[in-house]
Coordinates of C-alpha atoms in Angstrom, one line a residue:
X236 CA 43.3 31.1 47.5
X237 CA 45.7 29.5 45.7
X238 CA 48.0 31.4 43.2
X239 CA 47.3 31.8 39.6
X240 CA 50.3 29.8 37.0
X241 CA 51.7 32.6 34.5
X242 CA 50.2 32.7 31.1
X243 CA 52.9 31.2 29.4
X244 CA 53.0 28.6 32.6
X245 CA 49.4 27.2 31.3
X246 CA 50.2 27.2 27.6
X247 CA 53.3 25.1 28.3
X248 CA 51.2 22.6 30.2
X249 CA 48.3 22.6 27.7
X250 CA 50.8 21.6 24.5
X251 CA 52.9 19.1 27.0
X252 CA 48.7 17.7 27.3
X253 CA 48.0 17.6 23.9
X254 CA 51.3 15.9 23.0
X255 CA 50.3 13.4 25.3
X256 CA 47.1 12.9 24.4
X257 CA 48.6 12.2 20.8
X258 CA 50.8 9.7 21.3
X259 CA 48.3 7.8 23.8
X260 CA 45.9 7.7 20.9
X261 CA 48.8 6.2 18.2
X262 CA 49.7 3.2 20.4
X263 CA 45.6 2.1 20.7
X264 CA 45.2 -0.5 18.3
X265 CA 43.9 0.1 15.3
X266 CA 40.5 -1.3 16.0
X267 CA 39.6 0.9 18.4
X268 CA 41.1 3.7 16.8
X269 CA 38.9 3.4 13.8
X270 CA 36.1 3.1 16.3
X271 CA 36.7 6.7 17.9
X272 CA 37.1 8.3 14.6
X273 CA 33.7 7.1 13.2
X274 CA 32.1 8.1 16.4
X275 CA 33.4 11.3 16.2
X276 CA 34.0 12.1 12.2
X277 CA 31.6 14.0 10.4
X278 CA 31.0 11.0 8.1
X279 CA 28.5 9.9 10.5
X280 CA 25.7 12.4 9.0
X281 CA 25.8 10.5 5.6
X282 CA 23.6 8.0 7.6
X283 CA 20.9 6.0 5.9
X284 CA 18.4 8.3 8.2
X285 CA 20.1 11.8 7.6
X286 CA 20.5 10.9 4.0
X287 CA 16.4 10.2 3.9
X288 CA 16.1 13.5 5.9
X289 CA 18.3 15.4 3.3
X290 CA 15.7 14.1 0.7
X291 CA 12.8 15.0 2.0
X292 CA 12.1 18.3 1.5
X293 CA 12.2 17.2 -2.7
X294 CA 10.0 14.8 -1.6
X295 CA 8.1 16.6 0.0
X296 CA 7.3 18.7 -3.4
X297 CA 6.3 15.4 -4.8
X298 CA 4.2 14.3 -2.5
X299 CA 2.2 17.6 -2.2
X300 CA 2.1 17.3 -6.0
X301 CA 0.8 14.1 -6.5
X302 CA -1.5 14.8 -4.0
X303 CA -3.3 17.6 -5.6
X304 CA -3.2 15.7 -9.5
X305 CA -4.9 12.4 -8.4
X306 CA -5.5 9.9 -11.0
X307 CA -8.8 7.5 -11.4
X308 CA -7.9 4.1 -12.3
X309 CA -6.2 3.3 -15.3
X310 CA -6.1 6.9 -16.2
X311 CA -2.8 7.5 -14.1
X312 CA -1.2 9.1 -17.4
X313 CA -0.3 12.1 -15.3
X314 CA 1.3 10.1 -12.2
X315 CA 3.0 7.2 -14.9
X316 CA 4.9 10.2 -16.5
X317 CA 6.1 11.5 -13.7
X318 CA 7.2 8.7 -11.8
X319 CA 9.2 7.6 -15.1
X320 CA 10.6 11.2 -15.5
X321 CA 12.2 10.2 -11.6
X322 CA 13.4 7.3 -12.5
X323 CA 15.2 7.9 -15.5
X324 CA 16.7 11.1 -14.2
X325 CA 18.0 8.5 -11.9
X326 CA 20.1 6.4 -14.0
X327 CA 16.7 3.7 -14.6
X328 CA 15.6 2.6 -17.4
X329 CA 11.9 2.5 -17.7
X330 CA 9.5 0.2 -19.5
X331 CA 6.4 2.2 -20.0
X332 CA 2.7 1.0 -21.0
X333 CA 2.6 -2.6 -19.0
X334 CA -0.9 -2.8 -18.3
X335 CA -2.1 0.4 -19.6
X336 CA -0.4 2.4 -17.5
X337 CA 1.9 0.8 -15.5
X338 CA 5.7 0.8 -15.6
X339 CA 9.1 -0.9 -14.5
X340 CA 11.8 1.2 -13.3
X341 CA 15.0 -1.1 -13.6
X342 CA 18.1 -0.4 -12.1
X343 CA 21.0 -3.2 -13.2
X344 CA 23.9 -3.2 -10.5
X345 CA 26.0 -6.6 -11.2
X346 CA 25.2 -10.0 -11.0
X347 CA 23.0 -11.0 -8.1
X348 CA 19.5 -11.4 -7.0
X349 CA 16.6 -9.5 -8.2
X350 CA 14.2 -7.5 -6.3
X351 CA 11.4 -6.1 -6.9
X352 CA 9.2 -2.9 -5.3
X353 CA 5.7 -2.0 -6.3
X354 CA 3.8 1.1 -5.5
X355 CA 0.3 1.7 -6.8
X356 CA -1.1 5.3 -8.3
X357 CA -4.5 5.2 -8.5
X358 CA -6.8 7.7 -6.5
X359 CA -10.7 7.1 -5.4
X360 CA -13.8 8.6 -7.0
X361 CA -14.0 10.9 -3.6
X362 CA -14.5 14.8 -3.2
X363 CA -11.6 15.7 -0.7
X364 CA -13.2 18.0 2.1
X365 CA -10.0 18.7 4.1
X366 CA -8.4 22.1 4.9
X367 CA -4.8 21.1 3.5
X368 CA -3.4 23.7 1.3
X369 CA -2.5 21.1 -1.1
X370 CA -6.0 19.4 -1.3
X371 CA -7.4 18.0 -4.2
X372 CA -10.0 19.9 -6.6
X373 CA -9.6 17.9 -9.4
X374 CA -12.4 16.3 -11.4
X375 CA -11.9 13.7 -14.2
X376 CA -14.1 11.7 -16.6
X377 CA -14.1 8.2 -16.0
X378 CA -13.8 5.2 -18.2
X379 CA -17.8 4.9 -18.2
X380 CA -18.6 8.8 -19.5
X381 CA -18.8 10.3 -16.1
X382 CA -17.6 13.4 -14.8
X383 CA -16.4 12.7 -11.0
X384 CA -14.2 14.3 -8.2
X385 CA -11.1 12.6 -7.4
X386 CA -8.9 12.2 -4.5
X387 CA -6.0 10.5 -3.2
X388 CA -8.0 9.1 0.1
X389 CA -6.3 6.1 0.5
X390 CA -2.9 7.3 0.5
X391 CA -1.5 6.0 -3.2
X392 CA 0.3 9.3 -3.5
X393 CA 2.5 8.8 -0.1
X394 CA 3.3 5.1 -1.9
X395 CA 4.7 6.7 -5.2
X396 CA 6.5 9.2 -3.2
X397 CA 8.3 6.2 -1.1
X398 CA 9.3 5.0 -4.4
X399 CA 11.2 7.9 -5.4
X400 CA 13.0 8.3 -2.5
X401 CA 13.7 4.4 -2.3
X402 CA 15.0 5.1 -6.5
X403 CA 17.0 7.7 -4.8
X404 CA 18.7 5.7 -1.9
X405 CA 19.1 2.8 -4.1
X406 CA 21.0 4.9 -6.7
X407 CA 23.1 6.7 -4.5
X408 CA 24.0 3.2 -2.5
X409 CA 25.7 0.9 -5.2
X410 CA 28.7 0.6 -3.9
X411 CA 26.4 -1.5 -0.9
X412 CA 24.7 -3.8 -3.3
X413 CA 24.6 -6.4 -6.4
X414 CA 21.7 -7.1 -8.4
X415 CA 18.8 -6.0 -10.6
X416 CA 16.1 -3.9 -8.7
X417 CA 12.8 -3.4 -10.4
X418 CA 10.3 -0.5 -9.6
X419 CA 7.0 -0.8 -10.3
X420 CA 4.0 1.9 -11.0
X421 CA 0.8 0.0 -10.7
X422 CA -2.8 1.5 -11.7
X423 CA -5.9 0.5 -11.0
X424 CA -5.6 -1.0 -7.3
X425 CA -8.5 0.7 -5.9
X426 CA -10.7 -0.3 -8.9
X427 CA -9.3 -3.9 -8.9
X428 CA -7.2 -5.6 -11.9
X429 CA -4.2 -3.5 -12.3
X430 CA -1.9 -5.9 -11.3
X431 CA -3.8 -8.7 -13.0
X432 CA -3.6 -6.3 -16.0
X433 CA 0.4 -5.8 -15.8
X434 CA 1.0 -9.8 -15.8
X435 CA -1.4 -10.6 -18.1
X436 CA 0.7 -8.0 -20.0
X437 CA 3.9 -9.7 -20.0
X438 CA 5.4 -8.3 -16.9
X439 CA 7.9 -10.4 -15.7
X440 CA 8.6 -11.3 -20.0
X441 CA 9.5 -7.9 -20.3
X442 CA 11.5 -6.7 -17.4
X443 CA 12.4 -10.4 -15.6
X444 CA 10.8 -12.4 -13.0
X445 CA 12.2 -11.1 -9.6
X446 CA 13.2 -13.7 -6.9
X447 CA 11.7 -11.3 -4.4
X448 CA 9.1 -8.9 -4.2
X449 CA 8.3 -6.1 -1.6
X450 CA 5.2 -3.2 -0.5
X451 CA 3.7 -1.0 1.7
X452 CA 0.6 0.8 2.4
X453 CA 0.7 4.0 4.7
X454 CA -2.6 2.7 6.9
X455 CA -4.3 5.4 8.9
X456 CA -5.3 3.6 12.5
X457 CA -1.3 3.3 13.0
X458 CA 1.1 6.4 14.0
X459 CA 2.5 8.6 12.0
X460 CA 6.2 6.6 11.2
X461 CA 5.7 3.3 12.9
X462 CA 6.2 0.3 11.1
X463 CA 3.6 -2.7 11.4
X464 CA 3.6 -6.5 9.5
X465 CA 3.1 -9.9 10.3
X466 CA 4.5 -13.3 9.5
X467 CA 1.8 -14.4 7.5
X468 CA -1.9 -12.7 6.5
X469 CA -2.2 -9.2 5.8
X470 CA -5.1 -8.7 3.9
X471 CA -8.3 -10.6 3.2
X472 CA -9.8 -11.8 -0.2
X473 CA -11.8 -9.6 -2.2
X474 CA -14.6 -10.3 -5.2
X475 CA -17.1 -8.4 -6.5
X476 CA -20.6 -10.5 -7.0
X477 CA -23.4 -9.2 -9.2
X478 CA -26.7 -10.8 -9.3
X479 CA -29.1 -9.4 -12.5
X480 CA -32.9 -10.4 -11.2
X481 CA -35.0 -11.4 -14.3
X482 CA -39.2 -11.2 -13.3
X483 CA -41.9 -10.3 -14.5
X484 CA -42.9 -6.6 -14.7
X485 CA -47.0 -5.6 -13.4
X486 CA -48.4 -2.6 -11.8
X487 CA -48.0 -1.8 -8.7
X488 CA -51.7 -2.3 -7.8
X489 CA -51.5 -5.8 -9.5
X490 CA -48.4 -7.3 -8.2
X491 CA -50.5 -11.3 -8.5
X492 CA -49.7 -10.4 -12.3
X493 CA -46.1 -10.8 -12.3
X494 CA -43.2 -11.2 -9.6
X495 CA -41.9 -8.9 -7.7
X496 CA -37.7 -8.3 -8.5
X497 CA -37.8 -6.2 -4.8
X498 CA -39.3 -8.6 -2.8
X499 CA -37.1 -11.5 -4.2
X500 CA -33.7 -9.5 -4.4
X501 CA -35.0 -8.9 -0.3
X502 CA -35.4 -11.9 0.7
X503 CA -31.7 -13.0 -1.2
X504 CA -30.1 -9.5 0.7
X505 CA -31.2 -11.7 4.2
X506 CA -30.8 -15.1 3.1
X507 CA -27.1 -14.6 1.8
X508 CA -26.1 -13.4 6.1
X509 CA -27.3 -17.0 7.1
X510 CA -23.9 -17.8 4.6
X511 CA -22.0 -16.7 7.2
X512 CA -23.4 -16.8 10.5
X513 CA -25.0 -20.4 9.6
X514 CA -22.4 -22.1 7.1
X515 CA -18.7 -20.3 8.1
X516 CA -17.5 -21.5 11.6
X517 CA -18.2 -18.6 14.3
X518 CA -14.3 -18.1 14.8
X519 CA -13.8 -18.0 10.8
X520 CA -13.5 -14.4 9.2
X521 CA -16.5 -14.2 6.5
X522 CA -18.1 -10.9 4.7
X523 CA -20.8 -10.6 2.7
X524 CA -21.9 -7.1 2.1
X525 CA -24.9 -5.7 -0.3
X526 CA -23.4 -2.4 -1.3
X527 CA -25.9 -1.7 -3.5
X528 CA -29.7 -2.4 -4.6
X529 CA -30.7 -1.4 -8.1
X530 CA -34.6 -1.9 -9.0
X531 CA -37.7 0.2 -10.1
X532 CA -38.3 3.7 -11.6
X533 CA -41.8 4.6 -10.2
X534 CA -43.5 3.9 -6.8
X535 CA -46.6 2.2 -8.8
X536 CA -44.5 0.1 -10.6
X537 CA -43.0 -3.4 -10.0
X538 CA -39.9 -4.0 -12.5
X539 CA -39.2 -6.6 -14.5
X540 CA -35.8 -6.5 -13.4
X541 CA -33.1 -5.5 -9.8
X542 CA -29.6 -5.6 -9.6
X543 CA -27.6 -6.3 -6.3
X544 CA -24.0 -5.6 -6.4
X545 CA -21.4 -7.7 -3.3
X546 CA -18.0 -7.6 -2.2
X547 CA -17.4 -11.0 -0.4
X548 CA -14.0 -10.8 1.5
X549 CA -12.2 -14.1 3.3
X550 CA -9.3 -15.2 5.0
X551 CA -8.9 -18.1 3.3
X552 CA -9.1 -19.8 -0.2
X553 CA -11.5 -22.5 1.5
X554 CA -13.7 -20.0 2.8
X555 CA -13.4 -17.5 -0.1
X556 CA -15.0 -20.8 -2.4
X557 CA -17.7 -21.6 0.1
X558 CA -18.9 -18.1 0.3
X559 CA -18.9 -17.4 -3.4
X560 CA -20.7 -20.9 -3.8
X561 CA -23.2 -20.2 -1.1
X562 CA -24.0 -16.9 -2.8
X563 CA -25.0 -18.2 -6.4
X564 CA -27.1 -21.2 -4.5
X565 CA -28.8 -18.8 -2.5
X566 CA -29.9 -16.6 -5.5
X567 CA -31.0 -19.3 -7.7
X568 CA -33.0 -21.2 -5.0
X569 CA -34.9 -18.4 -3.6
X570 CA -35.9 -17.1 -7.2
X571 CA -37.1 -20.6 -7.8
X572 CA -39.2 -20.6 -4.4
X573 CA -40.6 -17.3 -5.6
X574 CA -41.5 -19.2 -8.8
X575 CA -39.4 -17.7 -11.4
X576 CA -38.9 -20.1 -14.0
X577 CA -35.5 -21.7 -15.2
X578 CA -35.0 -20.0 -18.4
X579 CA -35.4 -17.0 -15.6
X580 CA -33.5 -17.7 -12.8
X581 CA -30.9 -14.8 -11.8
X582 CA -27.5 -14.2 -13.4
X583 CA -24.8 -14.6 -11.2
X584 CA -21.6 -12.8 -12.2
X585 CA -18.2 -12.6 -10.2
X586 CA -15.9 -9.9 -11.0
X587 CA -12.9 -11.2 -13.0
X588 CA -11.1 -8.4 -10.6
X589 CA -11.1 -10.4 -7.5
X590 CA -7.9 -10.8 -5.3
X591 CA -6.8 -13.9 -2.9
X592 CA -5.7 -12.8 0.3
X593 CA -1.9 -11.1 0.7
X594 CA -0.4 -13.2 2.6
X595 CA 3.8 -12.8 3.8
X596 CA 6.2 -15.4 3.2
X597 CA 7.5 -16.2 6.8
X598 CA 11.0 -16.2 6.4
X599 CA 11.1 -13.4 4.7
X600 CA 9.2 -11.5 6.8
X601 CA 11.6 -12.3 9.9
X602 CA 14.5 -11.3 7.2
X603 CA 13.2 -8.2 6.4
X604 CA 12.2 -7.2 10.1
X605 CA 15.7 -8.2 11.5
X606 CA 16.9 -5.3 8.6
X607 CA 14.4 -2.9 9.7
X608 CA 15.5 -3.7 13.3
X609 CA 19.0 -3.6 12.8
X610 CA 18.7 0.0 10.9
X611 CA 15.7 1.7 12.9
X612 CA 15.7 0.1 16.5
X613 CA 12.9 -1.9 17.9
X614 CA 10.9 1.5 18.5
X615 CA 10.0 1.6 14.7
X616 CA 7.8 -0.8 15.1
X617 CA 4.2 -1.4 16.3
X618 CA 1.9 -4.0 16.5
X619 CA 0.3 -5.4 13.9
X620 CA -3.2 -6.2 13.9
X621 CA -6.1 -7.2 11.2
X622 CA -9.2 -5.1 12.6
X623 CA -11.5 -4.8 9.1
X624 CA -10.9 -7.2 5.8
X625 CA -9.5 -5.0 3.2
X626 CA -7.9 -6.1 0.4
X627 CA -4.9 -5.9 -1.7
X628 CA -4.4 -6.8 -5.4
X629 CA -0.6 -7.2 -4.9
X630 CA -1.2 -11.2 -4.2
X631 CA -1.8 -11.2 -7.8
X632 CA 1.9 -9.5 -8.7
X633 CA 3.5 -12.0 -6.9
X634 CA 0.8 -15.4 -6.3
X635 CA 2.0 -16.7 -10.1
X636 CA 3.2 -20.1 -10.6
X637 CA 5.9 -20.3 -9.0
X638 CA 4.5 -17.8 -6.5
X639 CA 6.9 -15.3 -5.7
X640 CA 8.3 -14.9 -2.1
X641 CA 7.1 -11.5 -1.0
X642 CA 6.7 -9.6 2.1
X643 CA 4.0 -6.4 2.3
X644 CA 4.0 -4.3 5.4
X645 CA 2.5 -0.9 6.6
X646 CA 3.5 2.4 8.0
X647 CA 1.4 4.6 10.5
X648 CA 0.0 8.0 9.0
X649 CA -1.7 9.7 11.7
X650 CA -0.6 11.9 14.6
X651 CA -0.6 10.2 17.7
X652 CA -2.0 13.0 19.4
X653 CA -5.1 12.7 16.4
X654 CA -5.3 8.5 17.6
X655 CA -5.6 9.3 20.9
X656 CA -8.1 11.9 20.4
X657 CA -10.3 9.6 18.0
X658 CA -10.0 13.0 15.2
X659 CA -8.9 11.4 12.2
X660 CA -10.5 9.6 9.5
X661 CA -10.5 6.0 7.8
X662 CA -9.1 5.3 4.4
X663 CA -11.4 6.3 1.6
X664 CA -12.7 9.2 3.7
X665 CA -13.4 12.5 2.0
X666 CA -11.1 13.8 5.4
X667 CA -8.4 11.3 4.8
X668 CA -5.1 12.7 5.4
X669 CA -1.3 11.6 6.6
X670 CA 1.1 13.2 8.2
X671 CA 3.5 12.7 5.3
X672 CA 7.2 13.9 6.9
X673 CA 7.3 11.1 9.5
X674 CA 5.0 8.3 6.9
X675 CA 7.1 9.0 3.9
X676 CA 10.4 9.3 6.2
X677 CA 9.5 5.6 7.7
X678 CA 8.8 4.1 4.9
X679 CA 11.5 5.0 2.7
X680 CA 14.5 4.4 5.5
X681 CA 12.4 1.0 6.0
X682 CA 11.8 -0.2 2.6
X683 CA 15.5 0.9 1.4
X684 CA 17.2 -1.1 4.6
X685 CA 15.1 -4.0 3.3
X686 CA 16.0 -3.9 0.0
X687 CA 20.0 -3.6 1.1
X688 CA 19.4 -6.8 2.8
X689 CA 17.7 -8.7 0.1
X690 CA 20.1 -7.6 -2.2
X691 CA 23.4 -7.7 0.0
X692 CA 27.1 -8.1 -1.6

């Protein structure tokens, strides 16, 4: 067993270590000296990520917040003030009432480009049936009279609560940028025309025209904090296609006294699925969908009038025309078959609310990846992958003329322990729910490297 050196024996050694040690690390060069001291200082916790994790539980309040005071479509008054009350105890100066209720959030830092971010705030016409202690029991009145439940089922309130936290990042991160960054609160997405509304209301007049614009959307079938986009399509077209039936009303045990709108708004409900299975190439996305089928007040009666209401959804401008000109022949053909004369023949209306698809500049998208990348590591992503046609009414921020280059991508919401399970519900559920810590996390470390990139000194 060896013998033990005295106690001052090991001191002595130790300092004569130390020293050593010392003057081995002033003759590195200074390269790699500044390398070992930003390994190991303590400045490394004022990462991007930390600082987003620092944040959180503030926006976590927010979130839960907005969560249980959802908003029906241009009626966001609630959401609009808050979001501007962020912003402007942020050092932005906000530009309130664009659209109704929308707003611009602008941040000035320099000369440079100029960016812009939109989040929408609308909620859904939906009673929330979750157990989450901040679930929605609010009911609101909306713009037609009626008294309806609402709920944030599509996940608008995770999308204002990015916002913030991107406002926050942004602010705190000058110093790392040059430029004008514009923050926009949009209403009325799930009803279709806010952002119509907000340019038709002298958006980019009022605040500037941006040379780039960028989104997200918290989707459901991803997990919770993974980030998904592609190169090019991310959403189809959407219209909205009402047909008014005009007949000729008899009773019920008469109907060779008049004609029949049920029968004939029938026989259109069939004929309009030969659109797409007959006139749209087989490998060509194409929906046409009856949602609803208005007619009649009594079983003994035949009206002199039906209604159907469509949403039509494409991937493509040249398929979008096509179906919404197949529609309007169908109905006005198969009334006159059924004999209904021309000073008769069915109103066909589309929506002035429509939306083109949302489609992502190319090289932008590969700009704005290679930032997420660089920040987050390739395991923040996962694939993308169109498997419905939703819609988006951001192509109609950005699709003006010039169009602006824009890139819109999405960030998983659900536990993947709730994927692989199959418990969890689609958007617009009355069960809808994100996890919001790893959603909200995601998407503001991912939207905030973006916008560092795009607006890089």
């Amino acid at each position: 067993m060896p013998v033990r050196a005295c106690r001052r024996c090991r001191l002595t050694r130790r300092r004569n270590a130390e020293g050593e040690n010392r003057m081995r690390l002033s003759v590195l060069p200074v390269t790699v000296a500044a390398v070992l001291l930003l390994c190991c200082s303590p400045a490394r916790a004022s990462s991007l990520g930390d600082a987003v994790a620092a944040d959180y539980p503030y926006l976590d309040a927010l979130f839960r917040h907005l969560h249980a005071n959802p908003e029906l479509s241009m009626q966001e008054t609630g959401t609009s003030d808050r979001l501007a009350r962020e912003l402007e105890q942020l050092g932005y100066s906000v530009t309130r009432g664009i659209g109704n209720t929308g707003l611009v959030g602008t941040l000035r830092n320099g000369d440079g480009p100029v960016l812009m971010i939109r989040a929408d705030m609308d909620a859904l016409p939906v009673e929330e049936k979750t157990a989450l202690p901040y679930r929605s029991t609010k009911r609101q009145v909306n713009l037609e009279g009626v008294e309806m439940p609402v709920m944030h089922a599509c996940g608008h309130d995770m999308h204002v609560t990015t916002l913030v936290g991107v406002a926050r990042r942004m602010a705190a991160l000058k110093d790392q940028w040059r430029g004008t960054l514009l923050l926009v609160g949009q209403p009325a997405e799930e009803a279709g025309g806010g952002a119509k509304a907000m340019v038709a209301d002298g958006l980019y007049a009022r605040v500037g025209r941006p040379d780039h614009a960028l989104a997200l959307h918290v989707i459901a079938k991803y997990p919770a904090g993974k980030i998904a986009f592609s190169d090019g399509l991310m959403y189809s077209s959407v219209d909205t296609v009402r047909i008014n039936l005009r007949t000729v009303a008899t009773h019920g045990a008469s109907p060779h006294l008049g004609t029949d709108p049920v029968v004939i708004g029938s026989q259109i409900v069939l004929a309009l699925q030969n659109i797409v299975t007959r006139e749209i190439s087989p490998i060509e996305p194409a929906l046409i969908t009856v949602g609803a089928f208005h007619a009649g007040s009594a079983p003994n009666v035949i009206s002199d009038n039906a209604r159907l209401d469509i949403t039509v959804r494409a991937n493509s401008e040249a398929t979008r025309k096509k179906l919404l000109a197949g529609i309007e022949r169908v109905a006005l053909n198969t009334a006159r078959a059924a004999g209904i004369p021309e000073d008769r023949l069915p109103e066909v209306v589309v929506g002035a609310d429509g939306a083109p698809t949302t489609t992502n500049d190319a090289a932008l998208a590969q700009r704005v990846r290679a930032a997420i990348r660089a920040g987050m590591g390739e395991e923040a992503f996962t694939d993308w992958r169109q498997t419905d046609m939703g819609a988006e009414d951001f192509s109609d921020l950005v699709g003006v003329d010039p169009p602006i280059p824009s890139v819109y991508f999405e960030v998983g919401g659900t536990a993947p322990e709730k994927l692989a399970s199959g418990q969890w519900a689609e958007h617009h559920s009355p069960l809808f729910e994100i996890q919001p810590e790893p959603s909200i996390k995601a998407g503001v470390e991912a939207m905030t490297l973006a916008a560092l990139d795009l607006l890089k000194k």
